[in-house]
JSON list of C-alpha atoms in Angstrom, two decimals:
[
{"chain": "Y", "resi": 1, "resn": "MET", "atom": "CA", "xyz": [-0.09, -0.02, -0.04]},
{"chain": "Y", "resi": 2, "resn": "LYS", "atom": "CA", "xyz": [2.78, 2.30, 0.87]},
{"chain": "Y", "resi": 3, "resn": "ARG", "atom": "CA", "xyz": [4.22, 1.69, -2.49]},
{"chain": "Y", "resi": 4, "resn": "PHE", "atom": "CA", "xyz": [1.08, 2.62, -4.42]},
{"chain": "Y", "resi": 5, "resn": "ILE", "atom": "CA", "xyz": [0.66, 5.79, -2.26]},
{"chain": "Y", "resi": 6, "resn": "ARG", "atom": "CA", "xyz": [4.25, 6.79, -3.11]},
{"chain": "Y", "resi": 7, "resn": "ILE", "atom": "CA", "xyz": [3.88, 6.15, -6.76]},
{"chain": "Y", "resi": 8, "resn": "PHE", "atom": "CA", "xyz": [0.44, 8.11, -6.83]},
{"chain": "Y", "resi": 9, "resn": "LEU", "atom": "CA", "xyz": [2.01, 11.14, -4.98]},
{"chain": "Y", "resi": 10, "resn": "ILE", "atom": "CA", "xyz": [4.89, 11.10, -7.37]},
{"chain": "Y", "resi": 11, "resn": "ALA", "atom": "CA", "xyz": [2.41, 10.92, -10.48]},
{"chain": "Y", "resi": 12, "resn": "LEU", "atom": "CA", "xyz": [0.05, 13.46, -9.01]},
{"chain": "Y", "resi": 13, "resn": "PRO", "atom": "CA", "xyz": [1.88, 16.74, -10.16]},
{"chain": "Y", "resi": 14, "resn": "LEU", "atom": "CA", "xyz": [2.02, 15.34, -13.72]},
{"chain": "Y", "resi": 15, "resn": "GLY", "atom": "CA", "xyz": [-1.65, 14.68, -13.80]},
{"chain": "Y", "resi": 16, "resn": "TYR", "atom": "CA", "xyz": [-2.21, 18.37, -12.37]},
{"chain": "Y", "resi": 17, "resn": "MET", "atom": "CA", "xyz": [-0.11, 19.63, -15.10]},
{"chain": "Y", "resi": 18, "resn": "LEU", "atom": "CA", "xyz": [-1.94, 17.70, -17.60]},
{"chain": "Y", "resi": 19, "resn": "PHE", "atom": "CA", "xyz": [-5.12, 19.42, -16.00]},
{"chain": "Y", "resi": 20, "resn": "ILE", "atom": "CA", "xyz": [-3.48, 22.95, -16.40]},
{"chain": "Y", "resi": 21, "resn": "TRP", "atom": "CA", "xyz": [-2.58, 22.10, -19.86]},
{"chain": "Y", "resi": 22, "resn": "ILE", "atom": "CA", "xyz": [-6.20, 21.11, -20.90]},
{"chain": "Y", "resi": 23, "resn": "LEU", "atom": "CA", "xyz": [-7.73, 24.25, -19.03]},
{"chain": "Y", "resi": 24, "resn": "SER", "atom": "CA", "xyz": [-5.17, 26.34, -20.91]},
{"chain": "Y", "resi": 25, "resn": "SER", "atom": "CA", "xyz": [-6.18, 24.79, -24.31]},
{"chain": "Y", "resi": 26, "resn": "LYS", "atom": "CA", "xyz": [-9.96, 26.37, -23.80]},
{"chain": "Y", "resi": 27, "resn": "PRO", "atom": "CA", "xyz": [-11.21, 29.89, -24.07]},
{"chain": "Y", "resi": 28, "resn": "SER", "atom": "CA", "xyz": [-10.95, 31.71, -20.56]},
{"chain": "Y", "resi": 29, "resn": "ASP", "atom": "CA", "xyz": [-14.57, 32.08, -20.13]},
{"chain": "Y", "resi": 30, "resn": "ALA", "atom": "CA", "xyz": [-15.02, 28.29, -20.71]},
{"chain": "Y", "resi": 31, "resn": "VAL", "atom": "CA", "xyz": [-13.34, 27.47, -17.25]},
{"chain": "Y", "resi": 32, "resn": "VAL", "atom": "CA", "xyz": [-15.02, 29.92, -14.93]},
{"chain": "Y", "resi": 33, "resn": "ARG", "atom": "CA", "xyz": [-18.19, 31.89, -15.60]},
{"chain": "Y", "resi": 34, "resn": "PHE", "atom": "CA", "xyz": [-20.40, 33.38, -13.07]},
{"chain": "Y", "resi": 35, "resn": "GLY", "atom": "CA", "xyz": [-21.75, 36.11, -15.14]},
{"chain": "Y", "resi": 36, "resn": "SER", "atom": "CA", "xyz": [-20.92, 38.93, -12.51]},
{"chain": "Y", "resi": 37, "resn": "GLN", "atom": "CA", "xyz": [-17.99, 41.20, -11.92]},
{"chain": "Y", "resi": 38, "resn": "SER", "atom": "CA", "xyz": [-16.48, 38.65, -9.35]},
{"chain": "Y", "resi": 39, "resn": "ASP", "atom": "CA", "xyz": [-15.85, 36.46, -12.59]},
{"chain": "Y", "resi": 40, "resn": "ASP", "atom": "CA", "xyz": [-12.86, 38.18, -13.37]},
{"chain": "Y", "resi": 41, "resn": "LEU", "atom": "CA", "xyz": [-11.58, 38.51, -9.83]},
{"chain": "Y", "resi": 42, "resn": "ILE", "atom": "CA", "xyz": [-12.13, 34.88, -9.44]},
{"chain": "Y", "resi": 43, "resn": "ARG", "atom": "CA", "xyz": [-10.23, 33.95, -12.67]},
{"chain": "Y", "resi": 44, "resn": "GLU", "atom": "CA", "xyz": [-7.42, 36.23, -11.72]},
{"chain": "Y", "resi": 45, "resn": "ALA", "atom": "CA", "xyz": [-7.03, 34.60, -8.28]},
{"chain": "Y", "resi": 46, "resn": "LEU", "atom": "CA", "xyz": [-7.01, 31.12, -9.99]},
{"chain": "Y", "resi": 47, "resn": "HIS", "atom": "CA", "xyz": [-3.43, 31.90, -11.26]},
{"chain": "Y", "resi": 48, "resn": "LEU", "atom": "CA", "xyz": [-2.27, 32.20, -7.69]},
{"chain": "Y", "resi": 49, "resn": "ILE", "atom": "CA", "xyz": [-4.15, 29.17, -6.46]},
{"chain": "Y", "resi": 50, "resn": "GLU", "atom": "CA", "xyz": [-3.42, 26.78, -9.48]},
{"chain": "Y", "resi": 51, "resn": "PHE", "atom": "CA", "xyz": [0.41, 27.35, -9.40]},
{"chain": "Y", "resi": 52, "resn": "GLY", "atom": "CA", "xyz": [0.56, 27.27, -5.38]},
{"chain": "Y", "resi": 53, "resn": "ILE", "atom": "CA", "xyz": [-1.08, 23.90, -5.60]},
{"chain": "Y", "resi": 54, "resn": "LEU", "atom": "CA", "xyz": [1.36, 22.84, -8.31]},
{"chain": "Y", "resi": 55, "resn": "TYR", "atom": "CA", "xyz": [4.33, 23.85, -6.18]},
{"chain": "Y", "resi": 56, "resn": "PHE", "atom": "CA", "xyz": [2.89, 21.89, -3.28]},
{"chain": "Y", "resi": 57, "resn": "LEU", "atom": "CA", "xyz": [2.16, 18.71, -5.41]},
{"chain": "Y", "resi": 58, "resn": "ILE", "atom": "CA", "xyz": [5.71, 18.89, -6.88]},
{"chain": "Y", "resi": 59, "resn": "LEU", "atom": "CA", "xyz": [7.29, 19.27, -3.53]},
{"chain": "Y", "resi": 60, "resn": "ILE", "atom": "CA", "xyz": [5.26, 16.23, -2.13]},
{"chain": "Y", "resi": 61, "resn": "ALA", "atom": "CA", "xyz": [6.31, 14.19, -5.28]},
{"chain": "Y", "resi": 62, "resn": "LEU", "atom": "CA", "xyz": [10.10, 15.04, -4.63]},
{"chain": "Y", "resi": 63, "resn": "HIS", "atom": "CA", "xyz": [9.78, 14.06, -1.00]},
{"chain": "Y", "resi": 64, "resn": "ALA", "atom": "CA", "xyz": [7.95, 10.81, -2.05]},
{"chain": "Y", "resi": 65, "resn": "SER", "atom": "CA", "xyz": [10.63, 10.17, -4.38]},
{"chain": "Y", "resi": 66, "resn": "GLY", "atom": "CA", "xyz": [13.26, 10.54, -1.62]},
{"chain": "Y", "resi": 67, "resn": "LYS", "atom": "CA", "xyz": [14.54, 14.07, -2.24]},
{"chain": "Y", "resi": 68, "resn": "PRO", "atom": "CA", "xyz": [13.74, 16.23, 0.80]},
{"chain": "Y", "resi": 69, "resn": "GLY", "atom": "CA", "xyz": [14.99, 19.27, 2.14]},
{"chain": "Y", "resi": 70, "resn": "LEU", "atom": "CA", "xyz": [16.08, 22.58, 0.48]},
{"chain": "Y", "resi": 71, "resn": "PRO", "atom": "CA", "xyz": [17.10, 21.11, -2.92]},
{"chain": "Y", "resi": 72, "resn": "ALA", "atom": "CA", "xyz": [13.48, 19.62, -3.21]},
{"chain": "Y", "resi": 73, "resn": "GLN", "atom": "CA", "xyz": [12.15, 23.08, -2.31]},
{"chain": "Y", "resi": 74, "resn": "SER", "atom": "CA", "xyz": [14.31, 24.67, -4.83]},
{"chain": "Y", "resi": 75, "resn": "LEU", "atom": "CA", "xyz": [13.53, 22.30, -7.26]},
{"chain": "Y", "resi": 76, "resn": "ALA", "atom": "CA", "xyz": [9.88, 22.53, -6.83]},
{"chain": "Y", "resi": 77, "resn": "ILE", "atom": "CA", "xyz": [9.95, 26.38, -7.33]},
{"chain": "Y", "resi": 78, "resn": "THR", "atom": "CA", "xyz": [12.15, 25.93, -10.50]},
{"chain": "Y", "resi": 79, "resn": "ILE", "atom": "CA", "xyz": [9.89, 23.39, -12.02]},
{"chain": "Y", "resi": 80, "resn": "SER", "atom": "CA", "xyz": [6.85, 25.28, -11.05]},
{"chain": "Y", "resi": 81, "resn": "ILE", "atom": "CA", "xyz": [8.18, 28.52, -12.61]},
{"chain": "Y", "resi": 82, "resn": "PHE", "atom": "CA", "xyz": [9.21, 26.81, -15.67]},
{"chain": "Y", "resi": 83, "resn": "TYR", "atom": "CA", "xyz": [5.80, 25.41, -16.20]},
{"chain": "Y", "resi": 84, "resn": "SER", "atom": "CA", "xyz": [3.96, 28.48, -15.62]},
{"chain": "Y", "resi": 85, "resn": "ILE", "atom": "CA", "xyz": [6.22, 30.01, -18.42]},
{"chain": "Y", "resi": 86, "resn": "MET", "atom": "CA", "xyz": [5.40, 27.01, -20.72]},
{"chain": "Y", "resi": 87, "resn": "ASP", "atom": "CA", "xyz": [1.80, 27.63, -20.01]},
{"chain": "Y", "resi": 88, "resn": "GLU", "atom": "CA", "xyz": [1.79, 31.11, -20.93]},
{"chain": "Y", "resi": 89, "resn": "ILE", "atom": "CA", "xyz": [3.69, 30.36, -24.20]},
{"chain": "Y", "resi": 90, "resn": "HIS", "atom": "CA", "xyz": [1.12, 27.67, -24.71]},
{"chain": "Y", "resi": 91, "resn": "GLN", "atom": "CA", "xyz": [-1.78, 30.03, -24.20]},
{"chain": "Y", "resi": 92, "resn": "SER", "atom": "CA", "xyz": [-0.28, 32.56, -26.94]},
{"chain": "Y", "resi": 93, "resn": "PHE", "atom": "CA", "xyz": [-1.00, 29.69, -29.35]},
{"chain": "Y", "resi": 94, "resn": "ILE", "atom": "CA", "xyz": [-4.68, 29.27, -28.51]},
{"chain": "Y", "resi": 95, "resn": "PRO", "atom": "CA", "xyz": [-7.31, 31.21, -30.18]},
{"chain": "Y", "resi": 96, "resn": "TYR", "atom": "CA", "xyz": [-9.12, 33.57, -27.76]},
{"chain": "Y", "resi": 97, "resn": "ARG", "atom": "CA", "xyz": [-6.24, 33.29, -25.37]},
{"chain": "Y", "resi": 98, "resn": "THR", "atom": "CA", "xyz": [-3.30, 35.39, -24.69]},
{"chain": "Y", "resi": 99, "resn": "ALA", "atom": "CA", "xyz": [0.19, 35.19, -22.97]},
{"chain": "Y", "resi": 100, "resn": "SER", "atom": "CA", "xyz": [0.50, 38.02, -20.45]},
{"chain": "Y", "resi": 101, "resn": "LEU", "atom": "CA", "xyz": [3.39, 39.02, -18.20]},
{"chain": "Y", "resi": 102, "resn": "LEU", "atom": "CA", "xyz": [0.71, 40.09, -15.45]},
{"chain": "Y", "resi": 103, "resn": "ASP", "atom": "CA", "xyz": [-0.53, 36.50, -15.48]},
{"chain": "Y", "resi": 104, "resn": "LEU", "atom": "CA", "xyz": [2.98, 35.23, -15.21]},
{"chain": "Y", "resi": 105, "resn": "LEU", "atom": "CA", "xyz": [3.68, 37.52, -12.25]},
{"chain": "Y", "resi": 106, "resn": "LYS", "atom": "CA", "xyz": [0.44, 36.10, -10.74]},
{"chain": "Y", "resi": 107, "resn": "ASP", "atom": "CA", "xyz": [1.68, 32.51, -11.17]},
{"chain": "Y", "resi": 108, "resn": "PHE", "atom": "CA", "xyz": [5.07, 33.33, -9.63]},
{"chain": "Y", "resi": 109, "resn": "ILE", "atom": "CA", "xyz": [3.42, 35.13, -6.64]},
{"chain": "Y", "resi": 110, "resn": "GLY", "atom": "CA", "xyz": [1.24, 32.00, -6.04]},
{"chain": "Y", "resi": 111, "resn": "ILE", "atom": "CA", "xyz": [4.32, 29.63, -6.05]},
{"chain": "Y", "resi": 112, "resn": "PHE", "atom": "CA", "xyz": [6.37, 31.83, -3.76]},
{"chain": "Y", "resi": 113, "resn": "LEU", "atom": "CA", "xyz": [3.15, 32.31, -1.45]},
{"chain": "Y", "resi": 114, "resn": "ALA", "atom": "CA", "xyz": [2.96, 28.51, -1.41]},
{"chain": "Y", "resi": 115, "resn": "TYR", "atom": "CA", "xyz": [6.70, 28.27, -0.66]},
{"chain": "Y", "resi": 116, "resn": "HIS", "atom": "CA", "xyz": [6.33, 30.70, 2.19]},
{"chain": "Y", "resi": 117, "resn": "LEU", "atom": "CA", "xyz": [3.39, 29.00, 3.64]},
{"chain": "Y", "resi": 118, "resn": "CYS", "atom": "CA", "xyz": [5.03, 25.68, 3.54]},
{"chain": "Y", "resi": 119, "resn": "LYS", "atom": "CA", "xyz": [8.00, 27.20, 5.11]},
{"chain": "Y", "resi": 120, "resn": "HIS", "atom": "CA", "xyz": [5.94, 28.78, 8.01]},
{"chain": "Y", "resi": 121, "resn": "TYR", "atom": "CA", "xyz": [3.86, 25.53, 8.57]},
{"chain": "Y", "resi": 122, "resn": "SER", "atom": "CA", "xyz": [6.88, 23.61, 8.90]},
{"chain": "Y", "resi": 123, "resn": "LYS", "atom": "CA", "xyz": [8.56, 25.60, 11.46]},
{"chain": "Y", "resi": 124, "resn": "LYS", "atom": "CA", "xyz": [5.30, 26.17, 13.49]},
{"chain": "Y", "resi": 125, "resn": "ILE", "atom": "CA", "xyz": [4.85, 22.34, 13.91]},
{"chain": "Y", "resi": 126, "resn": "LYS", "atom": "CA", "xyz": [8.46, 21.83, 14.53]},
{"chain": "Y", "resi": 127, "resn": "ILE", "atom": "CA", "xyz": [9.45, 19.67, 11.67]},
{"chain": "Y", "resi": 128, "resn": "SER", "atom": "CA", "xyz": [12.31, 20.35, 9.19]},
{"chain": "Y", "resi": 129, "resn": "CYS", "atom": "CA", "xyz": [10.19, 19.69, 5.99]},
{"chain": "Y", "resi": 130, "resn": "LEU", "atom": "CA", "xyz": [7.30, 18.04, 4.37]},
{"chain": "Y", "resi": 131, "resn": "GLY", "atom": "CA", "xyz": [9.05, 14.74, 4.22]},
{"chain": "Y", "resi": 132, "resn": "ASP", "atom": "CA", "xyz": [9.37, 14.68, 8.05]},
{"chain": "Y", "resi": 133, "resn": "LEU", "atom": "CA", "xyz": [5.44, 15.13, 8.20]},
{"chain": "Y", "resi": 134, "resn": "LEU", "atom": "CA", "xyz": [4.79, 12.44, 5.58]},
{"chain": "Y", "resi": 135, "resn": "LYS", "atom": "CA", "xyz": [7.08, 9.97, 7.71]},
{"chain": "Y", "resi": 136, "resn": "LYS", "atom": "CA", "xyz": [5.13, 10.99, 10.93]},
{"chain": "Y", "resi": 137, "resn": "LEU", "atom": "CA", "xyz": [1.95, 10.04, 8.99]},
{"chain": "Y", "resi": 138, "resn": "GLY", "atom": "CA", "xyz": [3.43, 6.83, 8.40]},
{"chain": "Y", "resi": 139, "resn": "LEU", "atom": "CA", "xyz": [3.36, 7.09, 4.49]},
{"chain": "Y", "resi": 140, "resn": "PHE", "atom": "CA", "xyz": [7.16, 6.70, 4.24]}
]
């Protein structure tokens, strides 16, 4: 069972990246539509959330593959940033979508907010990193 969980946690960010890619292939109003002024605000906030989630998933996958600590955090940030750049480039080729430096900035902010949240949380509960938490939960 632990092996299955480990493989699942390693594959999870790849599935999430595919999900982001598919969403980026659709017109922006096909993803979120509330029909109000909050529609734009929610769509803009999704950049922060979706790439923050990607950072967490990549970090968890790196810990599950046995690469914890600072190198894992740096690698998770690097992969997340690289993928956000790829996502914006991808959107530039999609009809009714555009690449935007502002969107890229929001992606970066989401990644760094997730990093700082993880860093703060790990200090608060007195564990060195996410890998230690997974070990305490008995997953590894």
